[in-house]
Short mmCIF file of C-alpha atoms and ligand atoms in Angstrom, two decimals:
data_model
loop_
_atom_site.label_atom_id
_atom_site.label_comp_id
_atom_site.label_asym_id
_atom_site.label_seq_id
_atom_site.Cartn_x
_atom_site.Cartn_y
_atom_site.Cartn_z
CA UNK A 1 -40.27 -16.31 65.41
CA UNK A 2 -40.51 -18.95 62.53
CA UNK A 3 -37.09 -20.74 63.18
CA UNK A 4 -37.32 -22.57 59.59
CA UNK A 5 -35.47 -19.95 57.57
CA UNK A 6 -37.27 -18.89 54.15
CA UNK A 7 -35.19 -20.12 51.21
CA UNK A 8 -35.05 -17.70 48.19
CA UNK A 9 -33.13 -18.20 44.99
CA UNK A 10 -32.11 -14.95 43.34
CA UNK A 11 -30.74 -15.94 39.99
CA UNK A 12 -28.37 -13.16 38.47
CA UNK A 13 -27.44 -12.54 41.75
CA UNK A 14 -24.08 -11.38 40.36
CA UNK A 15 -25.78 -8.21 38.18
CA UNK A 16 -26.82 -4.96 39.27
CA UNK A 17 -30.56 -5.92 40.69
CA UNK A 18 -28.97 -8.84 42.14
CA UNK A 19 -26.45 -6.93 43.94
CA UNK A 20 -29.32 -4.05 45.00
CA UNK A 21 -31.59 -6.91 45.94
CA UNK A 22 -29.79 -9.61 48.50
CA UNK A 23 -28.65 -7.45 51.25
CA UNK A 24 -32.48 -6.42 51.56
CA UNK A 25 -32.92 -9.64 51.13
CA UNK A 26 -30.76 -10.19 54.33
CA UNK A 27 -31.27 -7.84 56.31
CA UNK A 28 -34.96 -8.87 56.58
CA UNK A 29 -36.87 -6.25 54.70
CA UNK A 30 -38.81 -8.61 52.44
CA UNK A 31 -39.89 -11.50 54.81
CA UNK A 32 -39.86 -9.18 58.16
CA UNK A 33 -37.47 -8.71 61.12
CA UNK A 34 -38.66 -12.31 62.62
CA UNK A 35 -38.50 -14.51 59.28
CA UNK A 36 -34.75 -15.80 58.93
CA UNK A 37 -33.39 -16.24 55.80
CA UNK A 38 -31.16 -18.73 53.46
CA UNK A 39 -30.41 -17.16 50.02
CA UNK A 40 -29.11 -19.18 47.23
CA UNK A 41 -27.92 -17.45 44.68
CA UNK A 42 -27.22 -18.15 41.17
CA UNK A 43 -24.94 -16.99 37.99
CA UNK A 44 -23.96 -18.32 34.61
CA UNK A 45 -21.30 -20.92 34.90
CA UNK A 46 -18.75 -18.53 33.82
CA UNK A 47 -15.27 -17.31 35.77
CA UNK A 48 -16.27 -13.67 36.01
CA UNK A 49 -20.23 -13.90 37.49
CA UNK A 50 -18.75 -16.61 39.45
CA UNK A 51 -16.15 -15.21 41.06
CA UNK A 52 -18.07 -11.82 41.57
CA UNK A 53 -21.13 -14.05 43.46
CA UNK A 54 -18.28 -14.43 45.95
CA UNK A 55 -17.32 -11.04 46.45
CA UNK A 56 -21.50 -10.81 46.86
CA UNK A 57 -21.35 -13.51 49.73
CA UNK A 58 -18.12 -12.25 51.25
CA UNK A 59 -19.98 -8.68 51.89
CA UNK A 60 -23.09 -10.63 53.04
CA UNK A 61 -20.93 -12.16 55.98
CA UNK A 62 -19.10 -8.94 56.07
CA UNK A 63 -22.81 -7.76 57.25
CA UNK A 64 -23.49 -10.48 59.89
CA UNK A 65 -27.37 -10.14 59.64
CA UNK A 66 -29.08 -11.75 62.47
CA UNK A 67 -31.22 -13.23 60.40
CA UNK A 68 -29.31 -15.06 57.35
CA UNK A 69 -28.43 -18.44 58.10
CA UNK A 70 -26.75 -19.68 54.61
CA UNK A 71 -26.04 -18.74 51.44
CA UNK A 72 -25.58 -21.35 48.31
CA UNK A 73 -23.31 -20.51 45.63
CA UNK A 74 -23.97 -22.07 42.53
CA UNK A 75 -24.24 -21.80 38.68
CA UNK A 76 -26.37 -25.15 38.27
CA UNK A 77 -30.29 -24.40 38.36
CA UNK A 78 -31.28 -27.63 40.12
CA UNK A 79 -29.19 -27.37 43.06
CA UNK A 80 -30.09 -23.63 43.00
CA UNK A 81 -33.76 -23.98 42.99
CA UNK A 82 -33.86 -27.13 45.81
CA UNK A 83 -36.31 -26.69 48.45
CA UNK A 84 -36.81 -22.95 47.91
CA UNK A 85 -39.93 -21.43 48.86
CA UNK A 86 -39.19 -18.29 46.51
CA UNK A 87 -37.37 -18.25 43.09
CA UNK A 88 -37.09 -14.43 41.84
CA UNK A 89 -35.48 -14.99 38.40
CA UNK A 90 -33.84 -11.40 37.67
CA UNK A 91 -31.02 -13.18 35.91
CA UNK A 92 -31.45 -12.53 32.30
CA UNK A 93 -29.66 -9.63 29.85
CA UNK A 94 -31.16 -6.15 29.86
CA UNK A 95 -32.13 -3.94 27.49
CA UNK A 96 -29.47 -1.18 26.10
CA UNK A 97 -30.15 2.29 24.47
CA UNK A 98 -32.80 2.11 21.52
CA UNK A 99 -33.75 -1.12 21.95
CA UNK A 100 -37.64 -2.03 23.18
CA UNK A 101 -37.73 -4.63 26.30
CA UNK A 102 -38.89 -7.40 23.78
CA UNK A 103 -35.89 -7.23 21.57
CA UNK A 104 -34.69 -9.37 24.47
CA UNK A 105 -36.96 -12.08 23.65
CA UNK A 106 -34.79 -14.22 21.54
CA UNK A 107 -31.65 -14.00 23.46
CA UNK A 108 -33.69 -14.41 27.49
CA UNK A 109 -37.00 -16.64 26.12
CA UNK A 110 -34.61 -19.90 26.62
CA UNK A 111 -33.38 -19.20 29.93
CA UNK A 112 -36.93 -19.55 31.46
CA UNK A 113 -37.80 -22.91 29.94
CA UNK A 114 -34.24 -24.42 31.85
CA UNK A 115 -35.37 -22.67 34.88
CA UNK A 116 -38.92 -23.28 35.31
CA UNK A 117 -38.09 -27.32 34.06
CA UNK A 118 -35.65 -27.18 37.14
CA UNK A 119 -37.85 -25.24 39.90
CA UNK A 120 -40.78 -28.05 38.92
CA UNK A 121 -38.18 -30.69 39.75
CA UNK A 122 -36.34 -29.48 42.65
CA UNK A 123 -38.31 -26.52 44.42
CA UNK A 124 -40.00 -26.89 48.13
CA UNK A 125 -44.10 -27.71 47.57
CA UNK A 126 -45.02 -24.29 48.05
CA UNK A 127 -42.22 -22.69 45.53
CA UNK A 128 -43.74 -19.02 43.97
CA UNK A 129 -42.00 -17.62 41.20
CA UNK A 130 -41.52 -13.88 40.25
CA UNK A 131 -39.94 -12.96 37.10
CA UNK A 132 -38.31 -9.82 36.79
CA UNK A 133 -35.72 -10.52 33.45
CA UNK A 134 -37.27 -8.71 30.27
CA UNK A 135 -39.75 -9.18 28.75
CA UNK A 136 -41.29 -10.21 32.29
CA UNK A 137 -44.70 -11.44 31.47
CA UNK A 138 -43.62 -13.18 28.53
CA UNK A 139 -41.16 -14.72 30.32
CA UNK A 140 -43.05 -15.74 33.30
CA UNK A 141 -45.44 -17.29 30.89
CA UNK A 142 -42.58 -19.41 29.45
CA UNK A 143 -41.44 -20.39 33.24
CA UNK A 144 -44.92 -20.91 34.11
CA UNK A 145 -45.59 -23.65 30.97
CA UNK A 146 -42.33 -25.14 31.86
CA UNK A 147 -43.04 -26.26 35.50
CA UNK A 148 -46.46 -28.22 35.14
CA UNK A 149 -46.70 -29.44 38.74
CA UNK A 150 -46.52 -25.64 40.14
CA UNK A 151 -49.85 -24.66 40.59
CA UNK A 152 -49.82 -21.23 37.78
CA UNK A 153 -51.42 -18.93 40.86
CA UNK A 154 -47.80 -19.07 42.07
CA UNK A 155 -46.07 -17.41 39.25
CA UNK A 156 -46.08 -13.75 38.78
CA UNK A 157 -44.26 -11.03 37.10
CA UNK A 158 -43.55 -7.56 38.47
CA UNK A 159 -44.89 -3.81 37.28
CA UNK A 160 -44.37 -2.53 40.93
CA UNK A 161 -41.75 -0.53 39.88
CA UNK A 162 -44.40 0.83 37.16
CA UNK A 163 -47.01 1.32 40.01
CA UNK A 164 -44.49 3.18 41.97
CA UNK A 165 -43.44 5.36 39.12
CA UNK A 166 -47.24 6.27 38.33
CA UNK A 167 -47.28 6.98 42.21
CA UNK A 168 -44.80 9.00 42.29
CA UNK A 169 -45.64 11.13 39.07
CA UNK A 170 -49.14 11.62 40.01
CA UNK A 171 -47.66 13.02 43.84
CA UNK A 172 -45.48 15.32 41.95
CA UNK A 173 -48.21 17.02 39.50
CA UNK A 174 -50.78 17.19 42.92
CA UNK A 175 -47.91 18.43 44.83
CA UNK A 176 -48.79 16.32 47.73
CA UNK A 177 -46.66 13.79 49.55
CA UNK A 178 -46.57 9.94 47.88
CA UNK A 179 -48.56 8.72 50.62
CA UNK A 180 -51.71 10.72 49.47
CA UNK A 181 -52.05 8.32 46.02
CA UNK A 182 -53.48 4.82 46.55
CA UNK A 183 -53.91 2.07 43.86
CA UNK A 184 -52.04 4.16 40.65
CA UNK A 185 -52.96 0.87 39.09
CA UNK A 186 -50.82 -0.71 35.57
CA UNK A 187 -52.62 -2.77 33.27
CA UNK A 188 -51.50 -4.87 30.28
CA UNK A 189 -47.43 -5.14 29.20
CA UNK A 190 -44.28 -4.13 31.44
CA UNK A 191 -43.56 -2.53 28.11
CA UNK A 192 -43.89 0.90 26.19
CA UNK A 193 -47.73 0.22 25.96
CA UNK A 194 -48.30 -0.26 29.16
CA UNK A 195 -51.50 1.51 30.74
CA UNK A 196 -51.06 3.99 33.89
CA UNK A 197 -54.86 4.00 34.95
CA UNK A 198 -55.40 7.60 36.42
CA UNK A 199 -59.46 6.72 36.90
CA UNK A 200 -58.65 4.07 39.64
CA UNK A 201 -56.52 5.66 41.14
CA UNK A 202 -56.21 8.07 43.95
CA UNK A 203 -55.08 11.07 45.82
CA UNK A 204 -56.93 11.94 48.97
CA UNK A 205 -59.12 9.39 48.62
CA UNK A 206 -60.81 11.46 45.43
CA UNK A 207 -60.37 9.98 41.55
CA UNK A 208 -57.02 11.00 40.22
CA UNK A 209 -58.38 12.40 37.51
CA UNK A 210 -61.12 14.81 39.33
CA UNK A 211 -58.06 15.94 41.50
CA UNK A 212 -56.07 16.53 38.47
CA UNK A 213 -58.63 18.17 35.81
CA UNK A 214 -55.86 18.01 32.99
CA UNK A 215 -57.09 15.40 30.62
CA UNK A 216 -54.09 16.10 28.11
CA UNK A 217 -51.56 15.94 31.00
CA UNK A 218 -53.11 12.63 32.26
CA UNK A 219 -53.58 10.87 29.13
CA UNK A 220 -50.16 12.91 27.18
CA UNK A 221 -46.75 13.59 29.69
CA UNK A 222 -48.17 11.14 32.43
CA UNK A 223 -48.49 8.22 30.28
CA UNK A 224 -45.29 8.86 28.32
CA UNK A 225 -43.16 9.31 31.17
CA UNK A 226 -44.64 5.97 32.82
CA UNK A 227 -44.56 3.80 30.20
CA UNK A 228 -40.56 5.24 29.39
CA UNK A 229 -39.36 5.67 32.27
CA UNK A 230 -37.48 2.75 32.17
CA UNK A 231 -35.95 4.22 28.77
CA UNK A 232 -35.00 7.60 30.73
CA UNK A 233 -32.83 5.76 33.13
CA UNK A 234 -31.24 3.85 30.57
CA UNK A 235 -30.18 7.34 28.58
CA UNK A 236 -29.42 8.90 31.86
CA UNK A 237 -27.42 5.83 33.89
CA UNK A 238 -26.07 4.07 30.54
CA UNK A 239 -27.35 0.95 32.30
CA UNK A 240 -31.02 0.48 33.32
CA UNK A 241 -32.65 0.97 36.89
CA UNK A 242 -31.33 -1.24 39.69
CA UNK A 243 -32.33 -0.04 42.71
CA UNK A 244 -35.52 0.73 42.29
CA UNK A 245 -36.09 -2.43 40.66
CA UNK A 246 -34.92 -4.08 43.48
CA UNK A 247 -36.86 -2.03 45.63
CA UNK A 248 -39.93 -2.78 43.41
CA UNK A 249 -39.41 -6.64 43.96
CA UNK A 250 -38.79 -5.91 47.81
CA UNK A 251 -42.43 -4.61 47.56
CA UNK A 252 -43.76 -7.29 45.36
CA UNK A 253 -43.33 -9.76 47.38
CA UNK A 254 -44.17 -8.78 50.30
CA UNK A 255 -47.52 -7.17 48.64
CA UNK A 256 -47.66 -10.88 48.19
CA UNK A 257 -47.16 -12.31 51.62
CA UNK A 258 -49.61 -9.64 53.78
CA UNK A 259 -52.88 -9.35 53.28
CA UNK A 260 -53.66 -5.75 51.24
CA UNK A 261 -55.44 -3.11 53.03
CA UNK A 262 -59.11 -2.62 52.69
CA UNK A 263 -59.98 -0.96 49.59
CA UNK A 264 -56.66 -1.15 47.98
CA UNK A 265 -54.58 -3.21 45.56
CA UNK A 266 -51.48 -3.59 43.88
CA UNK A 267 -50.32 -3.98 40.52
CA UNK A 268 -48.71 -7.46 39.76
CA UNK A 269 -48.66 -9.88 36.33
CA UNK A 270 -50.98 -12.71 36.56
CA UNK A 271 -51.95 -15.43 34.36
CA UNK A 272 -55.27 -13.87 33.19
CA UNK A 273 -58.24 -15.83 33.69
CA UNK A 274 -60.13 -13.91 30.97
CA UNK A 275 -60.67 -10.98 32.87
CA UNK A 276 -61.56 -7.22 31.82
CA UNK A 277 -61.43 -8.74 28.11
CA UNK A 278 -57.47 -10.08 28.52
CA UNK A 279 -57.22 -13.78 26.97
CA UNK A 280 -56.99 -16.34 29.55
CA UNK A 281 -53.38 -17.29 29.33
CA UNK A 282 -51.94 -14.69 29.16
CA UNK A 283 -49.75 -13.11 31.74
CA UNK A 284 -50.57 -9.31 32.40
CA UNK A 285 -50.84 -6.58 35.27
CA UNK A 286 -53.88 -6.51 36.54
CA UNK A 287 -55.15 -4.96 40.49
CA UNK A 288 -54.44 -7.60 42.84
CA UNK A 289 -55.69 -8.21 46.42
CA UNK A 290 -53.48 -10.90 48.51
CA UNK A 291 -54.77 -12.69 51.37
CA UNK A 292 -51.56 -12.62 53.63
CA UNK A 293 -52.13 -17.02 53.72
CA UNK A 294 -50.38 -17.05 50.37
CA UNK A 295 -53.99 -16.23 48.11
CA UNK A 296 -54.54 -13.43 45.64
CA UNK A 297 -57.63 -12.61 43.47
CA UNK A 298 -58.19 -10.15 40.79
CA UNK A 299 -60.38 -7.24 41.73
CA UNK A 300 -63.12 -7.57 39.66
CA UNK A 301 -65.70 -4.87 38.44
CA UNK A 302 -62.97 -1.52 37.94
CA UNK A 303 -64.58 0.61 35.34
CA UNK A 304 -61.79 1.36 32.67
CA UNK A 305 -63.00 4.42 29.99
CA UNK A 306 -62.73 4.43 26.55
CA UNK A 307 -59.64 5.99 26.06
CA UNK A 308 -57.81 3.30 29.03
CA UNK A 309 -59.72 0.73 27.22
CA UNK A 310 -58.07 1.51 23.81
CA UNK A 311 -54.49 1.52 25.46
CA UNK A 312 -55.49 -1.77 27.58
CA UNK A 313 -56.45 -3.70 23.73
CA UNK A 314 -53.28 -2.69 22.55
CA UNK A 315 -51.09 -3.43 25.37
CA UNK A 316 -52.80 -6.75 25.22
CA UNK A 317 -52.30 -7.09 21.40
CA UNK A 318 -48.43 -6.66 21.95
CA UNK A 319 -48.74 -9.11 24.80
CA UNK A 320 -50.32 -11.96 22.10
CA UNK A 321 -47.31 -10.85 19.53
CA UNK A 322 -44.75 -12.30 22.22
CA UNK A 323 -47.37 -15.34 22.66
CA UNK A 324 -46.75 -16.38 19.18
CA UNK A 325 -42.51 -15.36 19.25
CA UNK A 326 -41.80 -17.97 21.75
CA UNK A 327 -44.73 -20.10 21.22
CA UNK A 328 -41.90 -22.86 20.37
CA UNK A 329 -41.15 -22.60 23.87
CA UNK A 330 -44.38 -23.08 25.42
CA UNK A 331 -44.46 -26.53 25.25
P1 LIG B 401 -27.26 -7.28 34.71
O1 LIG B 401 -26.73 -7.54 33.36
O2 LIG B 401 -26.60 -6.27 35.58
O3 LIG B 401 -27.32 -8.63 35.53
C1 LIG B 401 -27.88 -9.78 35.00
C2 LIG B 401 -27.15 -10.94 35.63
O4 LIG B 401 -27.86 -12.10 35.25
C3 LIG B 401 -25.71 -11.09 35.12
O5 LIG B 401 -24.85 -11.19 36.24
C4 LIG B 401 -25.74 -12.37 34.30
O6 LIG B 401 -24.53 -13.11 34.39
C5 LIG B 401 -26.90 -13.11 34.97
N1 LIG B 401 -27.54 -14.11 34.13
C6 LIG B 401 -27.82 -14.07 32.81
N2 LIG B 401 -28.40 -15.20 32.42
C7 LIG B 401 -28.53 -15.97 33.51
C8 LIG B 401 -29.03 -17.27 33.76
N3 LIG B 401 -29.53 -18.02 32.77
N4 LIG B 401 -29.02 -17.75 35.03
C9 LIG B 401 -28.51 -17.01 36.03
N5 LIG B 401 -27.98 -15.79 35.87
C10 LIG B 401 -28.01 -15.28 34.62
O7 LIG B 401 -28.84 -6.94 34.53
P2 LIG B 401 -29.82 -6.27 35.60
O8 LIG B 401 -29.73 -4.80 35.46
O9 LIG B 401 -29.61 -6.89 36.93
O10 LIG B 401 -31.24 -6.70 34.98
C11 LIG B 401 -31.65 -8.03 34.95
C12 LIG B 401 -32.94 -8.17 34.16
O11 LIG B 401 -34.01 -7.48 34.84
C13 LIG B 401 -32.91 -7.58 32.76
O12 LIG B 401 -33.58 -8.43 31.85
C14 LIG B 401 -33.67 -6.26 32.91
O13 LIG B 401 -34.21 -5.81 31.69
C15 LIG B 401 -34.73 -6.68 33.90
N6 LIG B 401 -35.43 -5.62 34.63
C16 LIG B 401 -36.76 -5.75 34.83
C17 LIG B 401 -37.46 -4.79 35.56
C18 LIG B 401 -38.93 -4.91 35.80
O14 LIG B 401 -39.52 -3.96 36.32
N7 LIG B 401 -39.58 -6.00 35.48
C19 LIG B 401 -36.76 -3.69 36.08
C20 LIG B 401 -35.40 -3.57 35.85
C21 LIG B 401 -34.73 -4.55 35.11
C1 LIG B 402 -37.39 -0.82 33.79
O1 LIG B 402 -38.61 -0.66 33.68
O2 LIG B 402 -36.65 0.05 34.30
C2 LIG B 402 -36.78 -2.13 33.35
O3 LIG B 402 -37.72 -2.95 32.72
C3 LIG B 402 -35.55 -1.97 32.55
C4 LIG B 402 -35.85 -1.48 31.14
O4 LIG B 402 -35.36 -2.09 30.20
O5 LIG B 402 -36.56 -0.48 31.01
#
């Protein structure tokens, strides 16, 4: 065992992912059963988020995991982000009914250029960042070009939950168990243009799309359901999904911290490097491969078709839109 517990800030710890996200946290699901864990978690300086982060912590000791040895309180970033080795910023206002994830921009842009000034200042040497608050890529970009001395490999945003959703929709239509598809891959935006690739992926080890031979389904329902999914649970819950975002950024970050298995790869935003035709600088889901030491590349050579190529250019064109919103905030 590691004795050195893992710090991780959660900011919003207070809202619904936050409150899905730190017992699993905890309880030693992201980091393993041998990593111990400090969490520090941080809210708004407001009464209510405040004084709900302490009903949080009270039912964290009311668990007595074996393996969490503190937990910070705090609304002020720097002392939140000091010596962490992970900051997953969820804090940041969702999206209600109607409204597109990057509505959000104006109101959550800000909150990342605070943040990312006080992780460069105050987090441990080998801090890595995953943004979750809407619109995540955008956002992490903004984070990212706030925090100069953190090396950009270590910021990422998260379309797990997207992967997991494509997973699980192309399981359903084959009528075979989850564990049959590998790599249902998302490209481009965690937005409404976001690309479910059902060429790379697979079920039974065959292409997805020579298991299912339904072009319309595959490039009609399957991509619409994907890409507004996120919209269903809002008109269904009233709120949008917490659990399985949570359970999304469980996944992330381990994806992150174990190597991937041979011939696999998981979906996760990057800054792109120029790749598959996506501007360098920009912050998009690509298929990722981690080394389990704390590296990640970008599998290279995927063949996309026409039609996922299309979808990719636009998801990317909505991605350079955001660019110029907040390019005030890019420093
Ligand atoms: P929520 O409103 O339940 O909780 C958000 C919490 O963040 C609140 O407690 C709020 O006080 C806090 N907060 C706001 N600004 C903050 C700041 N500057 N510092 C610290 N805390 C702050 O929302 P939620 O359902 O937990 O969702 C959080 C964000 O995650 C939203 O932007 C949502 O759209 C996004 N989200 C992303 C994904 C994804 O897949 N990337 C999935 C689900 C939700
Ligand atoms: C999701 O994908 O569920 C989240 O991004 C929340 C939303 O606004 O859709």
């Amino acid at each position: 065992m590691n004795p050195a517990p893992v710090r991780v800030a959660v900011t919003g710890a207070a809202g619904q992912i936050g409150y899905a996200l730190v017992f699993r946290i905890a309880s030693g699901q992201m980091f393993g059963p041998d990593r111990p864990v400090a969490l520090h978690l941080i809210e708004v300086p407001a009464e209510k988020p405040m004084q709900a982060l302490k009903g949080v912590a009270m039912e964290l000791e009311d668990c007595a995991f074996p393996l969490l040895r503190d937990v910070v309180l705090t609304s002020d970033t720097k002392a939140g982000f000091q010596d962490v080795n992970w900051a997953l910023l969820v804090g940041a206002k969702p999206r209600g009914p109607g409204m597109e994830r990057n509505d959000l921009i104006k109101e959550n842009g800000g909150i990342f250029t605070g943040q990312g000034r006080a992780i460069n200042d105050a987090a441990a040497e080998d801090v890595r960042v995953v943004v979750v608050g809407n619109p995540c890529n955008t956002n992490c970009m903004i984070a990212m070009n706030s925090a100069p001395e953190v090396p950009r490999e270590r910021f990422s945003a998260m379309t797990r939950l997207d992967q997991n959703r494509a997973q699980a929709q192309l399981a359903r239509k084959a009528g075979v168990p989850t564990t049959q598809v590998k790599n249902a891959l998302i490209w481009g935006n965690h937005s409404a243009t976001q690309v479910p690739d059902f060429h790379n992926a697979t079920i039974g080890g065959k292409p997805a799309d020579q298991v299912i031979r339904e072009r319309a389904w595959l490039e009609g329902e399957f991509f619409k359901v994907v890409q507004q999914r996120g919209a269903a649970i809002i008109t269904a819950r009233g709120v949008s999904s917490a659990a399985s975002a949570a359970n999304a950024l469980v996944e992330h970050v381990r994806d992150l911290c174990t190597p991937t298995p041979k011939g696999e790869w998981r979906s996760v935003c990057v800054r792109s490097d120029g790749s598959y035709g996506v501007p360098a600088g920009l912050v998009s889901s690509f298929p990722v491969r981690a080394d389990g030491k704390g590296g990640w590349e970008i599998v290279s050579g995927l063949a996309l078709d026409a039609f996922l190529q299309r979808k990719l250019a636009a998801s990317v064109a909505e991605l350079q839109q955001e660019q110029a919103l907040v390019a005030h905030l890019l420093g």
